[in-house]
Coordinates of C-alpha atoms and ligand atoms in Angstrom, one line a residue:
M1327 CA 16.0 17.8 -7.3
S1328 CA 13.0 16.6 -9.3
D1329 CA 11.6 18.8 -11.8
Y1330 CA 8.0 18.1 -10.4
D1331 CA 6.4 18.8 -7.3
L1332 CA 3.7 16.3 -5.8
N1333 CA 2.0 18.7 -3.7
F1334 CA -0.7 16.4 -1.7
E1335 CA -2.1 19.5 0.0
D1336 CA -3.5 20.7 -3.4
T1337 CA -7.1 20.7 -2.3
A1338 CA -8.1 22.5 -5.1
T1339 CA -7.2 19.9 -7.5
A1340 CA -8.5 16.9 -5.3
F1341 CA -11.7 18.4 -5.0
S1342 CA -12.1 20.0 -8.1
D1343 CA -14.9 17.7 -9.5
K1344 CA -16.8 18.4 -6.0
S1345 CA -19.4 21.3 -6.1
N1346 CA -19.8 23.3 -2.8
A1347 CA -22.7 21.2 -1.7
E1348 CA -21.1 18.0 -2.4
L1349 CA -18.0 19.4 -0.3
K1350 CA -20.5 20.4 2.3
R1351 CA -22.3 17.1 2.7
K1352 CA -19.0 15.1 2.4
Y1353 CA -17.5 17.1 5.3
Q1354 CA -20.7 16.7 7.4
L1355 CA -20.7 12.7 6.7
F1356 CA -16.8 12.6 7.6
R1357 CA -17.6 14.5 10.7
L1358 CA -20.2 12.2 11.7
I1359 CA -18.1 9.0 11.3
N1360 CA -15.1 10.5 13.1
S1361 CA -16.7 9.4 16.3
P1362 CA -16.1 5.9 16.9
L1363 CA -19.0 6.0 19.2
L1364 CA -21.5 7.6 16.8
T1365 CA -20.1 5.1 14.1
N1366 CA -20.7 2.4 16.4
I1367 CA -24.4 3.2 17.0
S1368 CA -25.4 3.8 13.6
T1369 CA -23.7 1.0 12.1
K1370 CA -25.7 -1.3 14.6
L1371 CA -29.0 0.7 14.1
T1372 CA -28.5 0.5 10.3
E1373 CA -28.0 -3.2 10.5
I1374 CA -31.0 -3.8 12.7
A1375 CA -33.2 -1.5 10.2
F1376 CA -32.1 -3.6 7.4
R1377 CA -33.0 -6.8 9.1
L1378 CA -36.4 -5.6 10.1
R1379 CA -36.7 -4.2 6.6
L1380 CA -37.3 -0.7 7.6
P1381 CA -37.2 1.7 4.9
V1382 CA -33.6 2.7 5.7
K1383 CA -32.2 2.2 2.0
S1384 CA -32.8 5.9 0.5
L1385 CA -31.2 7.3 3.8
V1386 CA -28.0 5.1 3.2
K1387 CA -28.0 5.6 -0.5
K1388 CA -28.0 9.4 0.1
T1389 CA -25.5 9.4 2.6
I1390 CA -22.7 6.9 3.3
F1391 CA -23.3 4.8 0.0
T1392 CA -22.8 7.9 -2.4
Q1393 CA -19.6 8.7 -0.5
F1394 CA -18.1 5.4 -0.9
C1395 CA -20.1 3.4 -3.6
G1396 CA -20.4 4.1 -7.2
G1397 CA -23.9 3.2 -7.7
E1398 CA -26.1 0.1 -7.6
T1399 CA -25.5 -1.2 -10.9
I1400 CA -22.8 -0.8 -13.7
E1401 CA -24.9 1.8 -15.3
E1402 CA -25.1 4.0 -12.6
C1403 CA -21.5 3.9 -12.0
E1404 CA -20.9 5.5 -15.8
A1405 CA -20.8 9.0 -14.4
T1406 CA -18.5 8.6 -12.0
I1407 CA -16.1 6.8 -14.4
R1408 CA -16.5 9.8 -16.6
E1409 CA -15.5 12.2 -13.9
L1410 CA -12.7 10.1 -12.5
G1411 CA -11.4 9.6 -16.4
K1412 CA -11.4 13.3 -16.7
A1413 CA -8.8 13.7 -14.1
N1414 CA -6.5 10.7 -15.4
I1415 CA -7.7 8.4 -12.7
G1416 CA -9.0 4.8 -14.2
T1417 CA -12.1 3.1 -12.1
I1418 CA -11.9 -0.6 -10.7
L1419 CA -15.3 -1.5 -10.6
D1420 CA -15.7 -3.5 -7.5
Y1421 CA -19.1 -5.6 -7.0
S1422 CA -19.1 -5.6 -3.4
V1423 CA -21.9 -8.0 -2.7
E1424 CA -20.5 -9.8 0.7
G1425 CA -21.7 -12.5 2.9
K1426 CA -23.7 -14.4 0.8
S1427 CA -23.8 -18.5 0.8
E1428 CA -25.9 -19.8 -1.9
T1429 CA -24.9 -21.7 -4.7
A1430 CA -27.6 -19.5 -7.0
V1431 CA -25.7 -16.0 -5.6
F1432 CA -22.4 -17.5 -6.3
E1433 CA -23.5 -18.1 -9.8
S1434 CA -25.1 -14.7 -10.2
T1435 CA -22.2 -13.0 -8.7
K1436 CA -19.6 -14.9 -11.1
N1437 CA -21.6 -13.5 -14.1
E1438 CA -21.4 -9.8 -12.3
I1439 CA -18.0 -10.1 -12.3
Y1440 CA -17.9 -11.2 -16.2
R1441 CA -19.8 -8.1 -17.1
T1442 CA -17.1 -6.2 -15.1
V1443 CA -14.5 -7.7 -17.0
T1444 CA -16.1 -7.1 -20.2
R1445 CA -16.9 -3.3 -19.3
A1446 CA -13.1 -3.0 -18.4
K1447 CA -12.4 -4.2 -21.7
K1448 CA -14.1 -1.6 -23.5
D1449 CA -12.2 1.6 -22.2
L1450 CA -9.2 2.6 -20.8
N1451 CA -10.8 4.4 -18.1
V1452 CA -11.5 0.9 -16.5
P1453 CA -8.0 -0.4 -16.4
F1454 CA -8.8 -3.7 -13.8
A1455 CA -11.3 -5.4 -12.9
V1456 CA -11.5 -7.5 -9.1
F1457 CA -13.3 -10.0 -7.4
K1458 CA -13.2 -11.5 -3.9
V1459 CA -13.4 -15.5 -3.8
S1460 CA -15.8 -15.5 -0.8
G1461 CA -18.1 -13.8 -3.4
I1462 CA -18.0 -17.0 -5.1
A1463 CA -17.4 -19.7 -2.7
P1464 CA -18.7 -21.0 0.7
V1465 CA -16.6 -19.5 3.3
E1466 CA -17.0 -22.9 5.5
V1467 CA -15.3 -24.6 2.7
L1468 CA -12.5 -22.0 1.9
E1469 CA -11.7 -22.2 5.8
K1470 CA -11.5 -26.1 5.8
V1471 CA -9.4 -26.1 3.0
S1472 CA -7.0 -23.6 4.2
A1473 CA -7.0 -25.6 7.6
G1474 CA -5.9 -28.8 5.3
K1475 CA -9.2 -30.7 7.0
K1476 CA -10.8 -33.2 5.2
L1477 CA -13.9 -32.0 3.2
L1478 CA -17.2 -33.9 3.3
K1479 CA -18.6 -34.9 -0.1
N1480 CA -20.8 -32.1 -0.5
E1481 CA -18.3 -29.6 0.3
A1482 CA -15.7 -31.3 -1.9
T1483 CA -18.2 -30.7 -4.9
E1484 CA -18.7 -27.2 -3.6
W1485 CA -14.6 -26.8 -3.7
E1486 CA -14.5 -28.0 -7.3
N1487 CA -17.4 -25.5 -8.4
A1488 CA -15.5 -23.0 -6.7
K1489 CA -12.2 -23.4 -8.4
A1490 CA -14.2 -23.8 -11.7
R1491 CA -15.7 -20.3 -11.3
V1492 CA -12.3 -18.6 -10.3
L1493 CA -10.7 -20.5 -13.4
E1494 CA -13.7 -19.4 -15.8
I1495 CA -13.2 -15.9 -14.7
C1496 CA -9.6 -15.9 -15.0
E1497 CA -9.9 -17.8 -18.7
Y1498 CA -12.1 -15.2 -19.8
A1499 CA -10.1 -12.2 -18.2
H1500 CA -6.9 -13.9 -19.9
S1501 CA -8.7 -14.4 -23.5
L1502 CA -9.4 -10.6 -23.4
E1503 CA -6.0 -9.5 -22.1
Q1504 CA -7.6 -7.8 -19.2
P1505 CA -6.1 -7.8 -15.6
V1506 CA -7.7 -8.8 -12.7
F1507 CA -7.0 -8.5 -9.2
I1508 CA -8.2 -11.2 -6.7
D1509 CA -8.7 -9.4 -3.1
A1510 CA -7.1 -11.0 0.0
E1511 CA -9.4 -11.6 3.0
E1512 CA -9.3 -13.2 6.5
S1513 CA -6.2 -14.9 7.1
W1514 CA -8.0 -18.5 8.0
I1515 CA -9.6 -18.5 4.4
Q1516 CA -6.2 -16.6 2.6
D1517 CA -4.6 -20.2 2.3
A1518 CA -7.3 -21.3 -0.1
I1519 CA -7.3 -18.2 -2.1
D1520 CA -3.5 -18.0 -2.3
S1521 CA -3.5 -21.4 -3.8
L1522 CA -6.3 -20.5 -6.4
A1523 CA -4.4 -17.1 -7.3
M1524 CA -1.0 -18.8 -7.5
E1525 CA -2.6 -21.4 -9.9
M1526 CA -4.1 -18.8 -11.7
M1527 CA -1.0 -16.7 -12.3
E1528 CA 1.0 -19.5 -13.1
K1529 CA -1.5 -20.4 -16.0
F1530 CA -2.3 -16.8 -17.2
N1531 CA 0.7 -14.7 -16.5
R1532 CA 3.3 -16.3 -19.2
E1533 CA 3.3 -13.2 -21.0
H1534 CA 1.9 -10.0 -19.4
P1535 CA 0.4 -9.7 -15.7
I1536 CA -3.2 -10.6 -15.9
I1537 CA -4.0 -12.2 -12.5
F1538 CA -2.8 -10.2 -9.5
N1539 CA -2.9 -11.9 -5.9
T1540 CA -3.1 -9.5 -3.0
I1541 CA -0.5 -9.5 -0.3
Q1542 CA -1.6 -8.1 3.4
L1543 CA 1.7 -6.5 4.9
Y1544 CA -0.3 -6.2 8.5
R1545 CA 0.7 -9.9 8.6
R1546 CA 3.9 -11.0 10.2
D1547 CA 4.4 -13.4 7.6
R1548 CA 3.6 -11.7 4.2
L1549 CA 6.9 -10.0 3.6
D1550 CA 8.5 -13.6 3.3
F1551 CA 5.4 -14.8 1.3
L1552 CA 5.9 -12.2 -1.3
K1553 CA 9.6 -13.1 -1.7
E1554 CA 8.8 -16.7 -1.8
S1555 CA 6.0 -16.0 -4.7
H1556 CA 8.6 -14.3 -6.6
K1557 CA 11.1 -17.1 -6.3
K1558 CA 8.3 -19.3 -7.5
A1559 CA 7.3 -17.3 -10.2
Q1560 CA 11.1 -16.8 -11.5
T1561 CA 11.7 -20.7 -11.3
E1562 CA 8.5 -21.3 -13.2
N1563 CA 8.8 -18.3 -15.5
Y1564 CA 5.7 -16.6 -14.9
I1565 CA 5.1 -12.6 -14.0
L1566 CA 4.3 -12.0 -10.8
A1567 CA 1.5 -9.6 -10.0
V1568 CA 0.6 -8.3 -6.7
K1569 CA -1.4 -5.7 -5.0
L1570 CA -0.2 -4.4 -1.7
V1571 CA -2.3 -3.7 1.0
R1572 CA -1.8 -3.4 4.8
G1573 CA -5.0 -5.0 5.4
A1574 CA -8.8 -4.4 6.4
Y1575 CA -9.4 -7.1 9.0
L1576 CA -7.3 -6.2 11.8
E1577 CA -9.7 -6.2 14.7
K1578 CA -11.4 -9.2 13.3
E1579 CA -8.3 -11.0 13.2
R1580 CA -7.1 -10.1 16.5
E1581 CA -10.3 -10.9 18.4
R1582 CA -10.8 -14.4 16.5
A1583 CA -6.7 -15.2 17.6
E1584 CA -7.7 -14.2 21.4
E1585 CA -11.1 -16.0 21.4
M1586 CA -9.6 -19.4 20.0
D1587 CA -6.3 -18.8 22.0
Y1588 CA -3.9 -19.0 19.0
P1589 CA -0.7 -16.1 18.2
S1590 CA -2.1 -13.3 16.3
P1591 CA -1.1 -13.2 12.9
I1592 CA -1.1 -9.5 12.7
Q1593 CA 1.9 -7.3 13.1
P1594 CA 2.4 -6.0 17.0
T1595 CA 2.2 -2.3 16.0
K1596 CA 1.3 0.0 13.4
E1597 CA 4.8 0.8 12.6
A1598 CA 5.8 -2.7 12.0
T1599 CA 3.1 -2.9 9.4
D1600 CA 4.4 0.3 8.0
R1601 CA 7.8 -1.0 7.8
D1602 CA 6.9 -4.1 6.0
F1603 CA 4.2 -2.4 3.8
D1604 CA 7.4 -0.1 2.5
A1605 CA 9.7 -2.8 2.4
A1606 CA 7.4 -4.6 -0.1
I1607 CA 7.2 -1.5 -2.1
E1608 CA 11.2 -1.4 -2.5
F1609 CA 11.4 -5.1 -2.9
C1610 CA 8.8 -5.1 -5.9
L1611 CA 10.6 -1.8 -7.4
E1612 CA 13.7 -3.7 -7.5
N1613 CA 12.4 -6.5 -9.4
V1614 CA 10.1 -4.5 -11.4
E1615 CA 11.2 -6.0 -14.6
N1616 CA 9.2 -9.4 -13.5
V1617 CA 7.1 -8.0 -11.1
A1618 CA 3.8 -6.0 -11.7
F1619 CA 2.5 -4.6 -8.6
V1620 CA 0.0 -2.4 -7.3
A1621 CA 0.5 0.1 -4.1
G1622 CA -3.2 0.2 -2.7
T1623 CA -2.9 2.6 0.0
H1624 CA -4.1 6.2 1.3
N1625 CA -0.8 6.4 3.5
E1626 CA 1.0 9.6 2.1
K1627 CA 4.5 8.5 3.4
S1628 CA 4.1 5.0 1.2
V1629 CA 2.9 6.7 -1.8
R1630 CA 5.5 9.8 -1.6
L1631 CA 8.1 6.7 -0.9
L1632 CA 7.2 4.9 -4.0
T1633 CA 6.9 8.3 -6.3
E1634 CA 10.7 9.2 -4.9
L1635 CA 12.2 5.8 -5.9
I1636 CA 10.8 6.1 -9.1
E1637 CA 12.2 9.3 -9.9
K1638 CA 15.6 8.3 -8.3
K1639 CA 15.7 5.3 -10.7
R1640 CA 14.6 7.4 -13.6
I1641 CA 11.5 5.0 -14.2
P1642 CA 8.8 6.4 -16.3
H1643 CA 5.8 7.6 -14.1
N1644 CA 3.6 5.4 -16.0
H1645 CA 5.4 2.4 -16.4
P1646 CA 3.3 -0.4 -16.9
H1647 CA 4.0 -2.5 -13.9
I1648 CA 3.7 0.1 -11.3
L1649 CA 0.1 1.4 -10.3
F1650 CA -1.3 3.2 -7.4
S1651 CA -4.7 2.7 -6.4
Q1652 CA -7.2 4.4 -3.5
L1653 CA -10.9 3.7 -2.6
Y1654 CA -13.4 5.7 -3.8
G1655 CA -14.4 8.5 -1.5
M1656 CA -10.8 8.5 0.2
S1657 CA -7.5 10.3 -0.1
D1658 CA -8.6 12.1 -3.5
N1659 CA -5.6 14.1 -2.5
L1660 CA -3.3 11.4 -3.7
S1661 CA -5.2 10.2 -6.5
Y1662 CA -5.8 13.5 -8.0
I1663 CA -2.4 14.6 -7.8
L1664 CA -0.8 11.5 -8.9
G1665 CA -3.3 11.3 -12.1
K1666 CA -2.2 14.9 -12.5
N1667 CA 1.6 13.8 -12.7
N1668 CA 1.0 11.1 -15.1
F1669 CA 1.4 8.2 -12.7
N1670 CA -0.9 5.2 -13.3
V1671 CA -3.5 5.4 -10.7
S1672 CA -7.3 4.1 -10.2
K1673 CA -9.8 3.9 -7.7
Y1674 CA -11.9 1.0 -6.6
V1675 CA -15.5 1.9 -7.0
P1676 CA -17.5 -0.5 -5.5
Y1677 CA -21.2 -0.9 -6.3
G1678 CA -24.2 -3.3 -5.7
P1679 CA -27.4 -3.3 -3.8
V1680 CA -27.3 -0.8 -0.9
K1681 CA -28.3 -3.4 1.6
D1682 CA -25.3 -6.1 0.2
T1683 CA -22.6 -3.2 0.4
I1684 CA -23.2 -2.7 4.3
P1685 CA -20.5 -4.8 5.4
Y1686 CA -18.0 -3.1 2.9
L1687 CA -19.4 0.4 4.2
I1688 CA -19.1 -0.7 7.7
R1689 CA -15.6 -1.3 7.0
R1690 CA -14.9 2.1 5.5
A1691 CA -16.9 4.0 8.3
K1692 CA -14.4 1.9 11.2
E1693 CA -11.5 2.8 9.2
N1694 CA -12.1 6.6 9.1
T1695 CA -13.0 6.7 12.7
S1696 CA -10.5 8.9 14.7
V1697 CA -9.1 5.9 16.2
M1698 CA -7.7 4.6 13.0
G1699 CA -6.2 7.9 12.3
Q1700 CA -7.1 8.5 8.6
M1701 CA -10.0 10.5 9.2
S1702 CA -8.5 13.8 10.9
R1703 CA -6.5 13.9 7.9
E1704 CA -9.3 13.7 5.6
L1705 CA -11.5 16.0 7.6
D1706 CA -8.5 18.4 7.5
L1707 CA -8.3 18.2 3.8
I1708 CA -11.9 19.1 3.3
R1709 CA -11.7 21.8 5.8
K1710 CA -9.1 23.3 4.0
E1711 CA -10.8 23.2 0.8
L1712 CA -13.9 24.9 2.4
K1713 CA -11.9 27.7 3.7
R1714 CA -10.3 28.2 0.3
R1715 CA -13.9 28.3 -1.1
R1716 CA -15.0 30.7 1.5
L1717 CA -17.8 28.4 2.2
E1718 CA -19.2 28.4 5.9
H1719 CA -19.0 25.5 8.0
Ligands
LIG1931 C1 -6.9 -0.3 -3.9 C2 -7.1 -0.7 -2.5 C3 -7.3 -2.3 -2.6 C4 -7.5 -2.7 -1.4 N1 -7.7 -4.0 -1.3 C5 -7.9 -4.8 -0.1 C6 -7.6 -6.1 -0.1 O1 -7.8 -7.0 -1.1 N2 -7.9 -7.0 0.9 C7 -7.4 -6.2 2.2 O2 -7.5 -7.1 3.3 N3 -7.7 -4.9 2.1 C8 -7.7 -4.3 0.9 N4 -7.6 -2.9 1.0 C9 -7.7 -2.2 2.3 C10 -6.3 -1.9 3.0 O3 -5.6 -3.1 3.5 C11 -6.1 -1.2 4.3 O4 -7.2 -1.4 5.2 C12 -6.6 0.4 4.0 O5 -6.0 0.8 2.9 C13 -5.9 1.2 5.3 O6 -4.6 1.3 5.2 P1 -3.4 2.4 4.4 O7 -2.2 1.7 3.9 O8 -4.4 2.9 3.1 O9 -3.3 3.2 5.4 P2 -3.0 3.7 7.1 O10 -3.9 4.6 7.2 O11 -1.5 4.2 6.9 O12 -2.9 2.3 7.6 C14 -4.1 1.8 8.1 C15 -3.8 0.1 8.3 O13 -2.6 -0.1 9.1 C16 -2.9 -1.2 10.1 N5 -2.7 -1.0 11.2 C17 -3.3 -0.1 12.0 N6 -3.1 -0.1 13.3 C18 -2.4 -1.2 13.5 C19 -1.7 -1.8 14.6 N7 -2.0 -1.2 15.8 N8 -0.9 -2.9 14.4 C20 -0.8 -3.2 13.3 N9 -1.3 -3.0 12.0 C21 -2.1 -1.6 12.0 C22 -4.0 -1.7 9.3 O14 -4.0 -2.7 8.3 C23 -4.8 -0.3 8.8 O15 -5.9 -0.9 8.0 C24 -7.3 -2.1 -0.1 C25 -7.2 -0.7 0.0 C26 -6.9 -0.1 -1.2 C27 -6.8 1.2 -1.5

């Protein structure tokens, strides 16, 4: 029996930094997005409103944006960084501008990622930086490279420029010894991302885990990919660093596979995803001397599994190669309790101009509908805390 108790039902700790008014607002918002129908209607309306340039920014900013994002700029995120830091939770500043395709935007996104790396280096409350390759490279080019297709001359130039941007970011992070995550994206652009991430790991993870690739266990082939990545790192003498996630593009992946008539790369069931995710955790822990890993999840069972294995193997809670991470606005019960028990835990805090974070917010809203399962749990916890504080709802 361990000498500590991870009580993930401890809502007093989980919501300790939320005022009554904030908690009530959170409750109302999560109740709204619990309904798939309302979520679909409101996401469509929001997209249309932004396209028509209707003045919805302030409404979105006051509601769903504040729930899931830290602000529009790094400066606006400072209060959140401090708040989370007080609970022993790190912040990962995630510049969430998606779906752009102009070179000028790629360059300005690269510069913003630089700023997050610089900010992270300044204090221990910001332990990692993160970026998406699609934020600094054209998706069409990533898709063609992943499919092994020949690039046209201008595409070849764009690919070279994209590789140079990734290299510059990683070189800069390495010069500061500042770890950086590379997010995983849709399967049809992921091979290009993996090849870049592997190259960067090989270059910069010789002494410390600086570059982290991301592995999505909702893909049938990823547990094998993890093991192959480990073998390669061992043979070539660098530290494998990975963020393990289940995967965020389930519907899109399945729809495309059906439309284009190829076998879906996604696991047949949620149970199969869960099994591979937990197997990946166990594999990384078995190899913790030469693998650094992040359990990027809101799944309580997976989090508990990892904490129990850490206890069983008598590994210190804050072992530098073992990290937990959740998204801002979700599963505070896990993050706050892990922080209280001295595990390395951090939260992705997305930021950026409100209208550019819409794709991210839509993914969060969809993930939080009752269909995906997480929502009722989130609502139950808020309800429990409202009740504990004797607040009406
Ligand atoms: C810190 C952090 C970083 C992240 N980074 C990335 C990233 O780089 N790339 C990325 O794609 N996602 C990323 N995510 C999102 C992540 O992939 C999941 O979408 C999200 O965390 C929900 O999964 P879960 O493990 O938290 O919990 P759960 O609620 O237990 O699992 C839900 C997930 O299970 C899978 N699933 C659900 N139903 C089925 C089904 N019928 N069949 C098969 N699988 C199913 C899906 O992946 C779904 O998202 C990140 C999440 C976190 C917390």
